[in-house]
Amino acid sequence: MSVLIMDYTLLDLFTSLVISATAIDSHNQPHPDSCALSNSGTILFGMNDGLRDMIKRIYSLHYRSRTGKVNNSTTITEAVGIWQDLATWQPPDALPGDQYPELYDSYTSALFTWLYLILHPESMCDEKVQSMVEKGVLAMSAITVLELLPFLLIPLFILGLASVQDEHRDFIGGLLDHIEEHTACDEVEVYRTIVERSWESQDQGLPRSWEWIQ
Ligand SMILES: *[C@@H]1O[C@H](CO)[C@@H](O)[C@H](O)[C@H]1NC(C)=O
Ligand SMILES: *[C@@H]1O[C@H](CO)[C@@H](O)[C@H](O)[C@H]1NC(C)=O
């Protein structure tokens, strides 16, 4: 029987880096000490399974392309490379508990959505984006284990920004409420604020309503 260690470092990292849209600076990266634990075979969700690196690469590309540090052709080349890596990436074989497959599915749907939006920022309503949102919503709706819910903030954020259909928005808003009520997660409000602001922009017909890095 595996010991359940809940470590939300991935969420802390995402909040401090991606939500506040700071530059990735290799000198002041938080370096969570996950190596010691990886030897014992413990899965720290997101930290030693490849997800953290994938998120950092996508975020770095997003940030650099929006702040003019890379041109369009470099953006496309890099995005295609990350896309291929994400398409072949697999969750660890030995998962620490139930509902991890759905949790990983929600992340891959969200990360594909994010990459797609970096490449096609005006194409949020595309069938391709909306079917990825649908897939992510389905995966998230299967997750009921309380300890896993805080991890859903990241896919909820990305898939929330890409949501245009009422049923998706209602689901995402409801799940944010649920996490706020049932976990000790302080970050919900900041995630919700950005997502709801994007919905207002989308409803007003503003282009790139999903974009939170200006
Ligand atoms: C884009 O940037 C890369 C790397 O700086 C450079 O090699 C390439 O020539 C640039 N492409 C265009 C079309 O400006
Ligand atoms: C470069 O990318 C920007 C932002 O995605 C876009 O607005 C612009 O049209 C692109 N330019 C070219 C030449 O593709």
CSV table of C-alpha atoms and ligand atoms in Angstrom, one decimal:
chain,number,residue,atom,x,y,z
A,1,MET,CA,0.0,0.0,0.0
A,2,SER,CA,1.4,3.3,-1.0
A,3,VAL,CA,1.6,6.3,1.4
A,4,LEU,CA,-0.3,9.2,0.0
A,5,ILE,CA,1.9,12.3,0.1
A,6,MET,CA,0.1,15.4,-1.0
A,7,ASP,CA,2.5,17.9,-2.3
A,8,TYR,CA,1.0,20.9,-4.1
A,9,THR,CA,4.3,22.4,-5.2
A,10,LEU,CA,3.1,22.3,-8.8
A,11,LEU,CA,0.3,24.5,-7.9
A,12,ASP,CA,2.5,27.0,-6.1
A,13,LEU,CA,4.8,27.1,-9.0
A,14,PHE,CA,2.0,27.7,-11.5
A,15,THR,CA,0.5,30.4,-9.3
A,16,SER,CA,3.8,32.3,-8.8
A,17,LEU,CA,5.0,31.9,-12.3
A,18,VAL,CA,2.2,31.6,-14.7
A,19,ILE,CA,-0.7,33.5,-13.0
A,20,SER,CA,1.5,36.4,-12.1
A,21,ALA,CA,3.1,36.2,-15.6
A,22,THR,CA,6.7,36.6,-14.5
A,23,ALA,CA,9.7,35.8,-16.7
A,24,ILE,CA,11.3,32.5,-16.3
A,25,ASP,CA,14.6,33.2,-14.8
A,26,SER,CA,16.8,30.2,-14.2
A,27,HIS,CA,18.6,32.0,-11.4
A,28,ASN,CA,15.7,32.4,-9.1
A,29,GLN,CA,13.6,29.3,-9.9
A,30,PRO,CA,12.2,27.6,-6.9
A,31,HIS,CA,14.0,24.2,-6.8
A,32,PRO,CA,11.7,21.9,-4.9
A,33,ASP,CA,13.6,19.0,-3.6
A,34,SER,CA,11.7,16.2,-5.3
A,35,CYS,CA,14.8,14.2,-6.3
A,36,ALA,CA,15.2,12.5,-3.0
A,37,LEU,CA,11.7,11.2,-3.1
A,38,SER,CA,11.8,10.1,-6.7
A,39,ASN,CA,14.4,7.5,-5.7
A,40,SER,CA,11.9,5.8,-3.4
A,41,GLY,CA,9.4,5.6,-6.3
A,42,THR,CA,7.0,8.1,-4.9
A,43,ILE,CA,5.0,10.0,-7.4
A,44,LEU,CA,4.8,13.6,-6.6
A,45,PHE,CA,2.0,14.7,-8.9
A,46,GLY,CA,3.4,17.0,-11.6
A,47,MET,CA,6.9,17.3,-10.1
A,48,ASN,CA,8.7,14.1,-11.1
A,49,ASP,CA,6.5,12.8,-13.9
A,50,GLY,CA,7.4,15.4,-16.6
A,51,LEU,CA,4.4,17.7,-16.2
A,52,ARG,CA,6.3,20.5,-14.5
A,53,ASP,CA,8.8,20.6,-17.3
A,54,MET,CA,6.1,20.6,-19.9
A,55,ILE,CA,4.3,23.5,-18.2
A,56,LYS,CA,7.5,25.5,-17.9
A,57,ARG,CA,8.3,25.0,-21.6
A,58,ILE,CA,4.8,26.1,-22.7
A,59,TYR,CA,4.7,29.0,-20.3
A,60,SER,CA,8.2,30.1,-21.4
A,61,LEU,CA,7.2,30.0,-25.1
A,62,HIS,CA,3.9,31.8,-24.3
A,63,TYR,CA,5.7,34.6,-22.3
A,64,ARG,CA,8.5,35.1,-24.8
A,65,SER,CA,6.2,35.2,-27.8
A,66,ARG,CA,3.8,37.7,-26.2
A,67,THR,CA,6.7,40.0,-25.0
A,68,GLY,CA,8.3,39.9,-28.4
A,69,LYS,CA,11.3,37.9,-27.4
A,70,VAL,CA,10.8,35.3,-30.1
A,71,ASN,CA,9.5,35.8,-33.6
A,72,ASN,CA,6.5,33.9,-35.1
A,73,SER,CA,8.6,31.3,-36.9
A,74,THR,CA,10.5,30.4,-33.8
A,75,THR,CA,7.2,30.3,-31.9
A,76,ILE,CA,5.7,27.8,-34.4
A,77,THR,CA,8.8,25.6,-34.4
A,78,GLU,CA,9.0,25.5,-30.7
A,79,ALA,CA,5.3,24.9,-30.3
A,80,VAL,CA,5.4,22.0,-32.7
A,81,GLY,CA,8.3,20.4,-30.8
A,82,ILE,CA,6.5,20.7,-27.5
A,83,TRP,CA,3.3,19.4,-29.1
A,84,GLN,CA,5.1,16.3,-30.3
A,85,ASP,CA,6.7,15.7,-26.8
A,86,LEU,CA,3.3,16.1,-25.2
A,87,ALA,CA,1.7,13.7,-27.7
A,88,THR,CA,4.2,11.0,-26.7
A,89,TRP,CA,4.4,11.8,-23.0
A,90,GLN,CA,2.9,9.1,-20.7
A,91,PRO,CA,1.9,9.3,-17.1
A,92,PRO,CA,3.9,7.1,-14.7
A,93,ASP,CA,3.0,3.4,-14.8
A,94,ALA,CA,2.5,3.1,-11.1
A,95,LEU,CA,0.0,5.7,-10.0
A,96,PRO,CA,-0.4,6.5,-6.4
A,97,GLY,CA,-4.2,6.2,-6.2
A,98,ASP,CA,-7.6,6.2,-7.9
A,99,GLN,CA,-8.6,9.0,-10.3
A,100,TYR,CA,-5.0,9.9,-11.3
A,101,PRO,CA,-5.6,8.8,-14.9
A,102,GLU,CA,-8.5,11.3,-15.1
A,103,LEU,CA,-6.3,13.9,-13.4
A,104,TYR,CA,-3.5,13.4,-16.0
A,105,ASP,CA,-6.1,13.4,-18.8
A,106,SER,CA,-7.4,16.8,-17.6
A,107,TYR,CA,-3.8,18.1,-17.7
A,108,THR,CA,-3.0,16.9,-21.2
A,109,SER,CA,-6.3,18.4,-22.5
A,110,ALA,CA,-5.4,21.7,-20.9
A,111,LEU,CA,-1.8,21.7,-22.1
A,112,PHE,CA,-2.8,20.9,-25.7
A,113,THR,CA,-5.4,23.7,-25.5
A,114,TRP,CA,-2.8,26.1,-24.2
A,115,LEU,CA,-0.3,25.3,-26.9
A,116,TYR,CA,-3.0,25.6,-29.6
A,117,LEU,CA,-4.0,29.0,-28.3
A,118,ILE,CA,-0.4,30.2,-28.3
A,119,LEU,CA,-0.3,29.2,-32.0
A,120,HIS,CA,-3.8,30.3,-32.9
A,121,PRO,CA,-4.7,33.1,-30.5
A,122,GLU,CA,-7.8,34.2,-32.5
A,123,SER,CA,-9.2,30.7,-32.8
A,124,MET,CA,-10.7,30.0,-29.4
A,125,CYS,CA,-14.0,28.9,-30.9
A,126,ASP,CA,-12.5,26.4,-33.2
A,127,GLU,CA,-14.0,22.9,-33.1
A,128,LYS,CA,-10.6,21.6,-32.2
A,129,VAL,CA,-10.2,23.8,-29.1
A,130,GLN,CA,-13.8,23.2,-28.0
A,131,SER,CA,-13.5,19.4,-28.3
A,132,MET,CA,-10.3,19.6,-26.2
A,133,VAL,CA,-12.2,21.6,-23.6
A,134,GLU,CA,-15.0,19.0,-23.7
A,135,LYS,CA,-12.5,16.2,-23.1
A,136,GLY,CA,-10.9,18.1,-20.2
A,137,VAL,CA,-14.3,18.8,-18.6
A,138,LEU,CA,-15.3,15.2,-18.9
A,139,ALA,CA,-12.0,14.1,-17.2
A,140,MET,CA,-12.4,16.6,-14.4
A,141,SER,CA,-16.0,15.6,-13.8
A,142,ALA,CA,-14.8,12.1,-12.8
A,143,ILE,CA,-12.6,13.4,-10.0
A,144,THR,CA,-14.1,13.4,-6.6
A,145,VAL,CA,-11.1,12.6,-4.3
A,146,LEU,CA,-10.7,15.7,-2.1
A,147,GLU,CA,-6.9,15.7,-2.0
A,148,LEU,CA,-6.8,15.8,-5.8
A,149,LEU,CA,-9.1,18.8,-6.2
A,150,PRO,CA,-6.5,21.5,-5.7
A,151,PHE,CA,-4.5,20.1,-8.7
A,152,LEU,CA,-7.6,20.8,-10.8
A,153,LEU,CA,-7.0,24.5,-10.5
A,154,ILE,CA,-4.5,24.5,-13.3
A,155,PRO,CA,-6.6,22.7,-15.9
A,156,LEU,CA,-9.7,24.6,-14.7
A,157,PHE,CA,-7.8,27.8,-15.4
A,158,ILE,CA,-6.6,27.0,-18.9
A,159,LEU,CA,-9.8,25.2,-19.9
A,160,GLY,CA,-11.8,27.9,-18.3
A,161,LEU,CA,-10.2,30.6,-20.4
A,162,ALA,CA,-11.0,28.6,-23.5
A,163,SER,CA,-14.6,27.9,-22.5
A,164,VAL,CA,-17.3,29.5,-24.6
A,165,GLN,CA,-20.2,27.2,-24.0
A,166,ASP,CA,-22.5,27.8,-21.1
A,167,GLU,CA,-22.4,24.2,-19.9
A,168,HIS,CA,-18.6,24.2,-19.8
A,169,ARG,CA,-18.5,27.6,-18.0
A,170,ASP,CA,-21.2,26.4,-15.5
A,171,PHE,CA,-19.2,23.3,-14.8
A,172,ILE,CA,-16.0,25.2,-14.3
A,173,GLY,CA,-17.5,27.9,-12.1
A,174,GLY,CA,-19.2,25.2,-10.0
A,175,LEU,CA,-16.0,23.2,-9.5
A,176,LEU,CA,-14.1,26.4,-8.5
A,177,ASP,CA,-16.8,27.0,-5.9
A,178,HIS,CA,-16.6,23.4,-4.7
A,179,ILE,CA,-12.8,23.6,-4.3
A,180,GLU,CA,-13.0,26.9,-2.4
A,181,GLU,CA,-15.6,25.4,-0.1
A,182,HIS,CA,-14.0,22.0,0.5
A,183,THR,CA,-10.3,22.5,0.5
A,184,ALA,CA,-7.8,24.8,2.2
A,185,CYS,CA,-6.8,26.2,-1.2
A,186,ASP,CA,-6.3,30.0,-1.0
A,187,GLU,CA,-5.6,30.5,-4.6
A,188,VAL,CA,-9.1,29.9,-6.0
A,189,GLU,CA,-10.1,33.5,-6.0
A,190,VAL,CA,-7.2,34.7,-8.2
A,191,TYR,CA,-7.8,31.9,-10.7
A,192,ARG,CA,-11.5,32.6,-10.8
A,193,THR,CA,-11.1,36.3,-11.3
A,194,ILE,CA,-9.0,35.9,-14.4
A,195,VAL,CA,-11.3,33.2,-15.9
A,196,GLU,CA,-14.4,35.3,-15.3
A,197,ARG,CA,-12.8,38.4,-16.7
A,198,SER,CA,-12.0,36.4,-19.9
A,199,TRP,CA,-15.7,35.3,-20.1
A,200,GLU,CA,-16.8,38.9,-19.9
A,201,SER,CA,-14.4,39.9,-22.7
A,202,GLN,CA,-15.5,36.9,-24.8
A,203,ASP,CA,-19.1,37.9,-24.4
A,204,GLN,CA,-18.3,41.5,-25.4
A,205,GLY,CA,-16.7,40.1,-28.6
A,206,LEU,CA,-13.2,41.2,-27.7
A,207,PRO,CA,-10.5,39.3,-29.6
A,208,ARG,CA,-8.1,37.1,-27.6
A,209,SER,CA,-10.3,37.1,-24.6
A,210,TRP,CA,-8.4,34.1,-23.2
A,211,GLU,CA,-5.1,35.9,-23.2
A,212,TRP,CA,-3.9,36.8,-19.6
A,213,ILE,CA,-0.4,37.8,-20.6
A,214,GLN,CA,-0.6,41.3,-22.2
B,1,LIG,C1,13.4,34.3,-36.0
B,1,LIG,O1,14.3,34.3,-35.0
B,1,LIG,C2,15.3,33.3,-35.2
B,1,LIG,C3,16.1,33.2,-33.9
B,1,LIG,O2,16.4,34.5,-33.4
B,1,LIG,C4,16.1,33.7,-36.4
B,1,LIG,O3,17.1,32.7,-36.6
B,1,LIG,C5,15.2,33.7,-37.6
B,1,LIG,O4,15.9,34.1,-38.7
B,1,LIG,C6,14.1,34.6,-37.4
B,1,LIG,N1,13.1,34.5,-38.5
B,1,LIG,C7,12.5,35.5,-39.0
B,1,LIG,C8,11.5,35.2,-40.1
B,1,LIG,O5,12.7,36.7,-38.7
B,2,LIG,C1,2.9,37.1,-35.8
B,2,LIG,O1,2.2,36.7,-34.7
B,2,LIG,C2,1.3,37.7,-34.3
B,2,LIG,C3,0.8,37.3,-33.0
B,2,LIG,O2,0.4,36.0,-33.0
B,2,LIG,C4,0.2,38.0,-35.3
B,2,LIG,O3,-0.6,39.0,-34.9
B,2,LIG,C5,0.9,38.3,-36.6
B,2,LIG,O4,0.0,38.4,-37.6
B,2,LIG,C6,2.0,37.3,-37.0
B,2,LIG,N1,2.7,37.8,-38.1
B,2,LIG,C7,2.9,37.1,-39.2
B,2,LIG,C8,3.7,37.7,-40.3
B,2,LIG,O5,2.5,35.9,-39.3
